[in-house]
mmCIF file of C-alpha atoms and ligand atoms in Angstrom:
data_model
loop_
_atom_site.group_PDB
_atom_site.id
_atom_site.type_symbol
_atom_site.label_atom_id
_atom_site.label_comp_id
_atom_site.label_asym_id
_atom_site.label_seq_id
_atom_site.Cartn_x
_atom_site.Cartn_y
_atom_site.Cartn_z
ATOM 1 C CA MET A 5 16.594 -24.955 -1.177
ATOM 2 C CA GLN A 6 14.298 -23.110 1.189
ATOM 3 C CA LYS A 7 11.381 -21.391 -0.489
ATOM 4 C CA PRO A 8 11.700 -17.592 -0.324
ATOM 5 C CA LEU A 9 9.164 -16.132 2.072
ATOM 6 C CA THR A 10 6.450 -13.985 0.588
ATOM 7 C CA ALA A 11 4.751 -11.007 2.205
ATOM 8 C CA VAL A 12 1.893 -11.214 -0.336
ATOM 9 C CA ALA A 13 0.944 -14.115 -2.576
ATOM 10 C CA ALA A 14 -2.084 -13.947 -4.858
ATOM 11 C CA ALA A 15 -3.023 -16.796 -7.173
ATOM 12 C CA GLY A 16 -5.702 -16.781 -9.859
ATOM 13 C CA ILE A 17 -7.598 -13.833 -8.441
ATOM 14 C CA ARG A 18 -10.614 -12.427 -10.220
ATOM 15 C CA LYS A 19 -12.933 -9.603 -9.274
ATOM 16 C CA SER A 20 -15.969 -8.253 -11.093
ATOM 17 C CA PHE A 21 -18.480 -5.607 -10.141
ATOM 18 C CA GLY A 22 -22.104 -5.767 -11.276
ATOM 19 C CA LYS A 23 -23.994 -8.706 -12.741
ATOM 20 C CA ASP A 24 -24.475 -10.438 -16.108
ATOM 21 C CA GLU A 25 -24.204 -8.084 -19.108
ATOM 22 C CA ALA A 26 -23.508 -5.131 -16.843
ATOM 23 C CA ALA A 27 -20.574 -6.877 -15.129
ATOM 24 C CA ILE A 28 -17.216 -5.114 -15.209
ATOM 25 C CA HIS A 29 -14.332 -7.563 -14.958
ATOM 26 C CA VAL A 30 -11.801 -5.479 -13.089
ATOM 27 C CA ILE A 31 -9.239 -8.117 -12.088
ATOM 28 C CA ARG A 32 -8.871 -11.024 -14.503
ATOM 29 C CA ASN A 33 -7.012 -14.121 -13.354
ATOM 30 C CA LEU A 34 -4.105 -12.361 -11.753
ATOM 31 C CA ASP A 35 -1.072 -13.991 -10.115
ATOM 32 C CA PHE A 36 1.191 -11.889 -7.999
ATOM 33 C CA SER A 37 3.757 -12.273 -5.289
ATOM 34 C CA LEU A 38 5.712 -9.806 -3.226
ATOM 35 C CA PRO A 39 8.739 -11.241 -1.410
ATOM 36 C CA GLU A 40 9.226 -10.308 2.246
ATOM 37 C CA GLY A 41 10.885 -6.951 2.777
ATOM 38 C CA ARG A 42 10.677 -5.839 -0.867
ATOM 39 C CA PHE A 43 9.524 -2.420 -2.075
ATOM 40 C CA GLU A 44 7.553 -2.789 -5.316
ATOM 41 C CA ALA A 45 5.056 -0.650 -7.202
ATOM 42 C CA VAL A 46 2.030 -1.073 -9.457
ATOM 43 C CA MET A 47 1.452 1.308 -12.347
ATOM 44 C CA GLY A 48 -1.386 1.400 -14.839
ATOM 45 C CA PRO A 49 -3.914 3.689 -16.467
ATOM 46 C CA SER A 50 -6.903 5.061 -14.607
ATOM 47 C CA GLY A 51 -9.515 2.330 -14.236
ATOM 48 C CA SER A 52 -7.053 -0.536 -14.784
ATOM 49 C CA GLY A 53 -7.858 -2.004 -11.351
ATOM 50 C CA LYS A 54 -4.950 -0.783 -9.198
ATOM 51 C CA SER A 55 -7.021 0.342 -6.212
ATOM 52 C CA THR A 56 -9.201 -2.751 -6.505
ATOM 53 C CA LEU A 57 -6.062 -4.902 -6.350
ATOM 54 C CA LEU A 58 -4.838 -3.117 -3.213
ATOM 55 C CA HIS A 59 -8.261 -3.480 -1.588
ATOM 56 C CA LEU A 60 -8.195 -7.210 -2.339
ATOM 57 C CA VAL A 61 -4.696 -7.572 -0.876
ATOM 58 C CA ALA A 62 -5.792 -5.591 2.199
ATOM 59 C CA GLY A 63 -8.776 -7.905 2.676
ATOM 60 C CA LEU A 64 -11.145 -4.932 2.299
ATOM 61 C CA LEU A 65 -12.689 -6.714 -0.695
ATOM 62 C CA ALA A 66 -13.091 -10.449 -1.265
ATOM 63 C CA PRO A 67 -12.057 -11.913 -4.640
ATOM 64 C CA ASP A 68 -14.646 -13.814 -6.742
ATOM 65 C CA ALA A 69 -12.036 -16.526 -7.323
ATOM 66 C CA GLY A 70 -8.474 -17.269 -6.336
ATOM 67 C CA ALA A 71 -6.565 -16.997 -3.091
ATOM 68 C CA ILE A 72 -4.624 -14.250 -1.357
ATOM 69 C CA ARG A 73 -2.099 -14.830 1.367
ATOM 70 C CA ILE A 74 -0.371 -12.288 3.625
ATOM 71 C CA GLY A 75 2.663 -13.990 5.131
ATOM 72 C CA ALA A 76 1.392 -17.415 6.173
ATOM 73 C CA GLN A 77 -2.253 -16.319 6.512
ATOM 74 C CA ASP A 78 -4.781 -17.157 3.803
ATOM 75 C CA LEU A 79 -7.361 -14.338 3.619
ATOM 76 C CA THR A 80 -9.828 -16.469 1.675
ATOM 77 C CA GLY A 81 -12.855 -17.394 3.725
ATOM 78 C CA MET A 82 -11.944 -15.204 6.699
ATOM 79 C CA SER A 83 -14.904 -13.536 8.390
ATOM 80 C CA ASP A 84 -15.099 -9.728 8.160
ATOM 81 C CA ARG A 85 -14.298 -9.499 11.848
ATOM 82 C CA ASP A 86 -11.230 -11.734 11.637
ATOM 83 C CA ALA A 87 -10.071 -9.903 8.504
ATOM 84 C CA THR A 88 -10.348 -6.573 10.321
ATOM 85 C CA VAL A 89 -8.250 -7.787 13.241
ATOM 86 C CA PHE A 90 -5.738 -9.438 10.924
ATOM 87 C CA ARG A 91 -5.423 -6.298 8.790
ATOM 88 C CA ARG A 92 -4.846 -4.133 11.858
ATOM 89 C CA ARG A 93 -1.967 -6.353 12.932
ATOM 90 C CA HIS A 94 -0.306 -7.223 9.651
ATOM 91 C CA VAL A 95 -1.206 -4.670 6.988
ATOM 92 C CA GLY A 96 -0.394 -0.940 6.996
ATOM 93 C CA LEU A 97 -2.546 1.252 4.752
ATOM 94 C CA ILE A 98 -1.639 4.668 3.349
ATOM 95 C CA PHE A 99 -4.246 6.320 1.153
ATOM 96 C CA GLN A 100 -4.046 9.538 -0.818
ATOM 97 C CA ASP A 101 -6.433 11.380 1.496
ATOM 98 C CA TYR A 102 -4.782 9.860 4.613
ATOM 99 C CA ASN A 103 -8.068 9.076 6.437
ATOM 100 C CA LEU A 104 -6.936 10.599 9.731
ATOM 101 C CA ILE A 105 -9.484 10.995 12.531
ATOM 102 C CA PRO A 106 -10.059 14.768 12.886
ATOM 103 C CA THR A 107 -10.898 14.652 16.603
ATOM 104 C CA LEU A 108 -7.689 12.821 17.562
ATOM 105 C CA THR A 109 -4.242 14.433 17.832
ATOM 106 C CA ALA A 110 -1.364 13.328 15.594
ATOM 107 C CA GLU A 111 -0.030 11.122 18.381
ATOM 108 C CA GLU A 112 -3.453 9.580 19.085
ATOM 109 C CA ASN A 113 -4.024 8.894 15.387
ATOM 110 C CA ILE A 114 -0.713 7.028 15.229
ATOM 111 C CA ALA A 115 -1.430 5.031 18.392
ATOM 112 C CA LEU A 116 -4.970 4.113 17.318
ATOM 113 C CA PRO A 117 -4.198 0.705 15.715
ATOM 114 C CA LEU A 118 -2.462 -0.378 18.951
ATOM 115 C CA LEU A 119 -5.302 0.966 21.094
ATOM 116 C CA LEU A 120 -7.975 -0.835 19.049
ATOM 117 C CA ASP A 121 -5.983 -4.018 19.489
ATOM 118 C CA ARG A 122 -5.475 -3.440 23.219
ATOM 119 C CA ARG A 123 -1.743 -3.620 22.565
ATOM 120 C CA ARG A 124 0.642 -1.539 24.648
ATOM 121 C CA ASP A 125 3.160 0.780 23.111
ATOM 122 C CA ASP A 126 6.112 -1.136 24.536
ATOM 123 C CA GLY A 127 9.373 0.509 23.676
ATOM 124 C CA GLY A 128 7.798 3.856 22.787
ATOM 125 C CA ARG A 129 7.195 3.004 19.134
ATOM 126 C CA VAL A 130 4.818 5.939 18.597
ATOM 127 C CA ALA A 131 7.410 8.414 19.891
ATOM 128 C CA SER A 132 10.278 6.891 17.944
ATOM 129 C CA LEU A 133 8.279 6.883 14.694
ATOM 130 C CA MET A 134 7.322 10.524 15.259
ATOM 131 C CA ASP A 135 11.004 11.323 15.785
ATOM 132 C CA ALA A 136 12.077 9.353 12.717
ATOM 133 C CA LEU A 137 9.442 11.124 10.603
ATOM 134 C CA GLY A 138 10.255 14.590 11.932
ATOM 135 C CA ILE A 139 6.797 15.239 13.404
ATOM 136 C CA ALA A 140 7.571 15.003 17.137
ATOM 137 C CA ALA A 141 6.870 18.729 17.565
ATOM 138 C CA ARG A 142 3.387 18.172 16.090
ATOM 139 C CA ARG A 143 2.468 15.533 18.682
ATOM 140 C CA ARG A 144 -0.551 17.367 20.106
ATOM 141 C CA HIS A 145 -1.797 18.967 16.913
ATOM 142 C CA PHE A 146 -5.056 17.898 15.313
ATOM 143 C CA PRO A 147 -5.020 16.948 11.609
ATOM 144 C CA ALA A 148 -6.664 20.250 10.592
ATOM 145 C CA ALA A 149 -3.636 22.117 11.970
ATOM 146 C CA LEU A 150 -1.108 20.025 10.002
ATOM 147 C CA SER A 151 0.263 20.593 6.503
ATOM 148 C CA GLY A 152 -0.400 18.012 3.769
ATOM 149 C CA GLY A 153 3.097 16.573 4.149
ATOM 150 C CA GLU A 154 2.750 16.369 7.946
ATOM 151 C CA ARG A 155 -0.620 14.651 7.662
ATOM 152 C CA GLN A 156 0.917 12.141 5.352
ATOM 153 C CA ARG A 157 3.728 11.481 7.822
ATOM 154 C CA VAL A 158 1.139 10.821 10.518
ATOM 155 C CA ALA A 159 -0.557 8.356 8.156
ATOM 156 C CA ILE A 160 2.800 6.663 7.450
ATOM 157 C CA ALA A 161 3.560 6.371 11.176
ATOM 158 C CA ARG A 162 0.077 4.942 11.790
ATOM 159 C CA ALA A 163 0.629 2.400 8.993
ATOM 160 C CA LEU A 164 3.942 1.310 10.530
ATOM 161 C CA VAL A 165 3.125 1.373 14.230
ATOM 162 C CA GLY A 166 1.960 -2.245 14.389
ATOM 163 C CA LYS A 167 5.092 -3.552 12.587
ATOM 164 C CA PRO A 168 3.081 -4.818 9.605
ATOM 165 C CA THR A 169 4.174 -7.551 7.204
ATOM 166 C CA VAL A 170 3.238 -5.267 4.314
ATOM 167 C CA VAL A 171 2.417 -1.603 3.794
ATOM 168 C CA LEU A 172 -0.020 -0.830 0.971
ATOM 169 C CA ALA A 173 0.030 2.702 -0.412
ATOM 170 C CA ASP A 174 -2.488 3.953 -3.001
ATOM 171 C CA GLU A 175 -1.161 7.022 -4.852
ATOM 172 C CA PRO A 176 0.503 8.295 -1.683
ATOM 173 C CA THR A 177 2.065 11.293 -3.442
ATOM 174 C CA GLY A 178 -1.118 12.300 -5.286
ATOM 175 C CA ASN A 179 -1.583 15.400 -3.111
ATOM 176 C CA LEU A 180 2.084 16.396 -2.780
ATOM 177 C CA ASP A 181 4.282 18.719 -4.858
ATOM 178 C CA SER A 182 7.382 17.180 -6.406
ATOM 179 C CA PRO A 183 9.911 18.030 -3.651
ATOM 180 C CA ALA A 184 7.509 16.587 -1.060
ATOM 181 C CA ALA A 185 6.978 13.524 -3.283
ATOM 182 C CA GLN A 186 10.757 13.048 -3.429
ATOM 183 C CA ASP A 187 10.976 13.321 0.366
ATOM 184 C CA PHE A 188 8.259 10.699 0.606
ATOM 185 C CA CYS A 189 10.209 8.336 -1.674
ATOM 186 C CA ALA A 190 13.416 8.740 0.331
ATOM 187 C CA LEU A 191 11.484 8.153 3.532
ATOM 188 C CA MET A 192 9.798 4.981 2.256
ATOM 189 C CA LYS A 193 13.129 3.591 1.074
ATOM 190 C CA ARG A 194 14.645 4.285 4.463
ATOM 191 C CA LEU A 195 11.722 2.768 6.401
ATOM 192 C CA ASN A 196 11.737 -0.261 4.102
ATOM 193 C CA ALA A 197 15.454 -0.798 4.790
ATOM 194 C CA GLU A 198 15.209 -0.114 8.527
ATOM 195 C CA THR A 199 11.997 -1.939 9.433
ATOM 196 C CA GLY A 200 12.063 -4.711 6.817
ATOM 197 C CA CYS A 201 8.342 -4.272 6.040
ATOM 198 C CA ALA A 202 7.408 -5.045 2.439
ATOM 199 C CA ILE A 203 5.805 -2.155 0.527
ATOM 200 C CA LEU A 204 3.380 -2.275 -2.374
ATOM 201 C CA MET A 205 2.706 1.196 -3.779
ATOM 202 C CA VAL A 206 0.379 2.326 -6.548
ATOM 203 C CA THR A 207 1.515 5.397 -8.441
ATOM 204 C CA HIS A 208 1.139 7.166 -11.773
ATOM 205 C CA ASP A 209 4.441 8.995 -11.431
ATOM 206 C CA PRO A 210 7.561 7.348 -12.958
ATOM 207 C CA VAL A 211 9.816 9.396 -10.674
ATOM 208 C CA VAL A 212 7.995 8.116 -7.593
ATOM 209 C CA ALA A 213 7.797 4.579 -9.017
ATOM 210 C CA ALA A 214 11.578 4.519 -9.510
ATOM 211 C CA ALA A 215 11.964 4.551 -5.707
ATOM 212 C CA ALA A 216 10.632 0.979 -5.761
ATOM 213 C CA GLU A 217 12.820 -1.991 -6.683
ATOM 214 C CA ARG A 218 10.365 -3.507 -9.132
ATOM 215 C CA ILE A 219 7.336 -2.331 -11.142
ATOM 216 C CA HIS A 220 4.291 -4.345 -12.186
ATOM 217 C CA ILE A 221 2.232 -2.848 -14.970
ATOM 218 C CA LEU A 222 -1.496 -3.440 -14.826
ATOM 219 C CA ARG A 223 -3.716 -2.972 -17.863
ATOM 220 C CA ASP A 224 -7.342 -4.080 -18.043
ATOM 221 C CA GLY A 225 -6.976 -6.175 -14.911
ATOM 222 C CA ARG A 226 -3.901 -8.124 -16.069
ATOM 223 C CA PHE A 227 -0.202 -7.658 -15.511
ATOM 224 C CA MET A 228 1.382 -6.722 -18.845
ATOM 225 C CA ASP A 229 4.987 -6.399 -17.696
ATOM 226 C CA SER A 230 7.160 -6.562 -14.615
ATOM 227 C CA PHE A 231 10.709 -5.263 -14.372
ATOM 228 C CA GLU A 232 13.407 -3.979 -12.002
ATOM 229 C CA THR A 233 13.501 -0.173 -11.926
ATOM 230 C CA GLN A 234 17.271 0.118 -11.345
ATOM 231 C CA GLY A 235 16.278 3.410 -9.719
ATOM 232 C CA SER A 236 15.758 5.006 -13.130
ATOM 233 C CA PRO A 237 12.615 7.082 -13.814
ATOM 234 C CA ALA A 238 13.522 7.148 -17.533
ATOM 235 C CA ARG A 239 13.581 3.353 -17.642
ATOM 236 C CA VAL A 240 10.246 3.181 -15.810
ATOM 237 C CA ALA A 241 8.633 5.688 -18.187
ATOM 238 C CA GLU A 242 9.948 3.869 -21.250
ATOM 239 C CA ARG A 243 8.791 0.413 -20.127
ATOM 240 C CA TYR A 244 5.429 1.844 -19.098
ATOM 241 C CA LEU A 245 4.838 3.429 -22.501
ATOM 242 C CA ASP A 246 5.930 0.194 -24.228
ATOM 243 C CA ALA A 247 3.362 -1.769 -22.213
ATOM 244 C CA MET A 248 0.639 0.744 -23.088
ATOM 245 C CA ARG A 249 1.472 0.509 -26.810
ATOM 246 C CA ALA A 250 1.553 -3.303 -26.864
ATOM 247 C CA GLU A 251 -1.389 -5.004 -28.595
HETATM 248 N N1 ATP B 311 -17.355 -0.812 -5.903
HETATM 249 C C1 ATP B 311 -17.358 -0.750 -7.233
HETATM 250 N N2 ATP B 311 -18.495 -0.962 -7.935
HETATM 251 C C2 ATP B 311 -18.505 -0.920 -9.282
HETATM 252 N N3 ATP B 311 -17.432 -0.679 -10.037
HETATM 253 C C3 ATP B 311 -16.279 -0.454 -9.407
HETATM 254 C C4 ATP B 311 -16.165 -0.478 -7.979
HETATM 255 N N4 ATP B 311 -14.876 -0.230 -7.641
HETATM 256 C C5 ATP B 311 -14.215 -0.060 -8.805
HETATM 257 N N5 ATP B 311 -15.049 -0.197 -9.864
HETATM 258 C C6 ATP B 311 -14.662 -0.090 -11.284
HETATM 259 O O1 ATP B 311 -13.521 -0.896 -11.480
HETATM 260 C C7 ATP B 311 -12.627 -0.278 -12.385
HETATM 261 C C8 ATP B 311 -11.250 -0.183 -11.752
HETATM 262 O O2 ATP B 311 -11.297 0.703 -10.654
HETATM 263 P P1 ATP B 311 -10.027 1.013 -9.754
HETATM 264 O O3 ATP B 311 -10.465 2.007 -8.745
HETATM 265 O O4 ATP B 311 -9.450 -0.251 -9.257
HETATM 266 O O5 ATP B 311 -9.058 1.679 -10.831
HETATM 267 P P2 ATP B 311 -7.643 2.371 -10.637
HETATM 268 O O6 ATP B 311 -6.686 1.641 -11.498
HETATM 269 O O7 ATP B 311 -7.323 2.481 -9.189
HETATM 270 O O8 ATP B 311 -7.891 3.824 -11.251
HETATM 271 P P3 ATP B 311 -7.339 5.284 -10.806
HETATM 272 O O9 ATP B 311 -5.955 5.367 -11.358
HETATM 273 O O10 ATP B 311 -8.270 6.222 -11.477
HETATM 274 O O11 ATP B 311 -7.383 5.360 -9.310
HETATM 275 C C9 ATP B 311 -13.250 1.048 -12.761
HETATM 276 O O12 ATP B 311 -13.891 0.901 -14.010
HETATM 277 C C10 ATP B 311 -14.235 1.299 -11.652
HETATM 278 O O13 ATP B 311 -15.316 2.059 -12.103
HETATM 279 MG MG1 MG B 312 -7.139 4.063 -7.859
#
């Protein structure tokens, strides 16, 4: 049988900050894989290492031990420069504060990854993403003139413009009210189905997490549980609390 293809594969990864007695072991011998095209989420208490894990997967941080692969590419031992280029082409990032460039318009922010890579926007991908995300009328607006939800849509379009293997989202609904968070979930499900990009999302919210197919629960730098959401926030909340209560 052919091996299923993975968007992300991490084996035996460890990450500590600080030295000797002061060292904080944030990620402890973690194995993880995300199949191609899947939408999965990571939940865990504050400080459990969720953002650190995403930064490792994005190649923004290097693990102390273990290996991380995105598609067929091993990130281990890549130079910073190569990792930057690789990330731009294969990884889409959506952070809570969006990190848009204030002096560029919505359209320019979205096109930036292509521009930095000297890639042309063949097939009008920027325009079609803006249409799909309902922000075409905001094309020439600067981030300061956009609402929170619109800014986030610009960040989503920017993450998707390069047709990444995987989109990593760190608490993407942290600044949104619940209707906007629900819109975000519906949108991510649709984009996941339409573009086939894998998604790995960190969230604290069981309702948001239930948009994903599977949840991984991180506690003290280890995965405590992993389960299919079946689209049920109640199931997610229950399993999450069980994992927090476990010894
Ligand atoms: N660059 C760093 N230097 C030192 N310690 C760090 C660094 N980055 C993270 N940590 C520590 O690692 C631990 C995990 O941090 P991380 O940001 O991954 O948690 P998190 O699960 O994302 O939490 P939250 O839900 O609050 O965002 C924390 O104790 C944090 O203080
Ligand atoms: Mg975090």
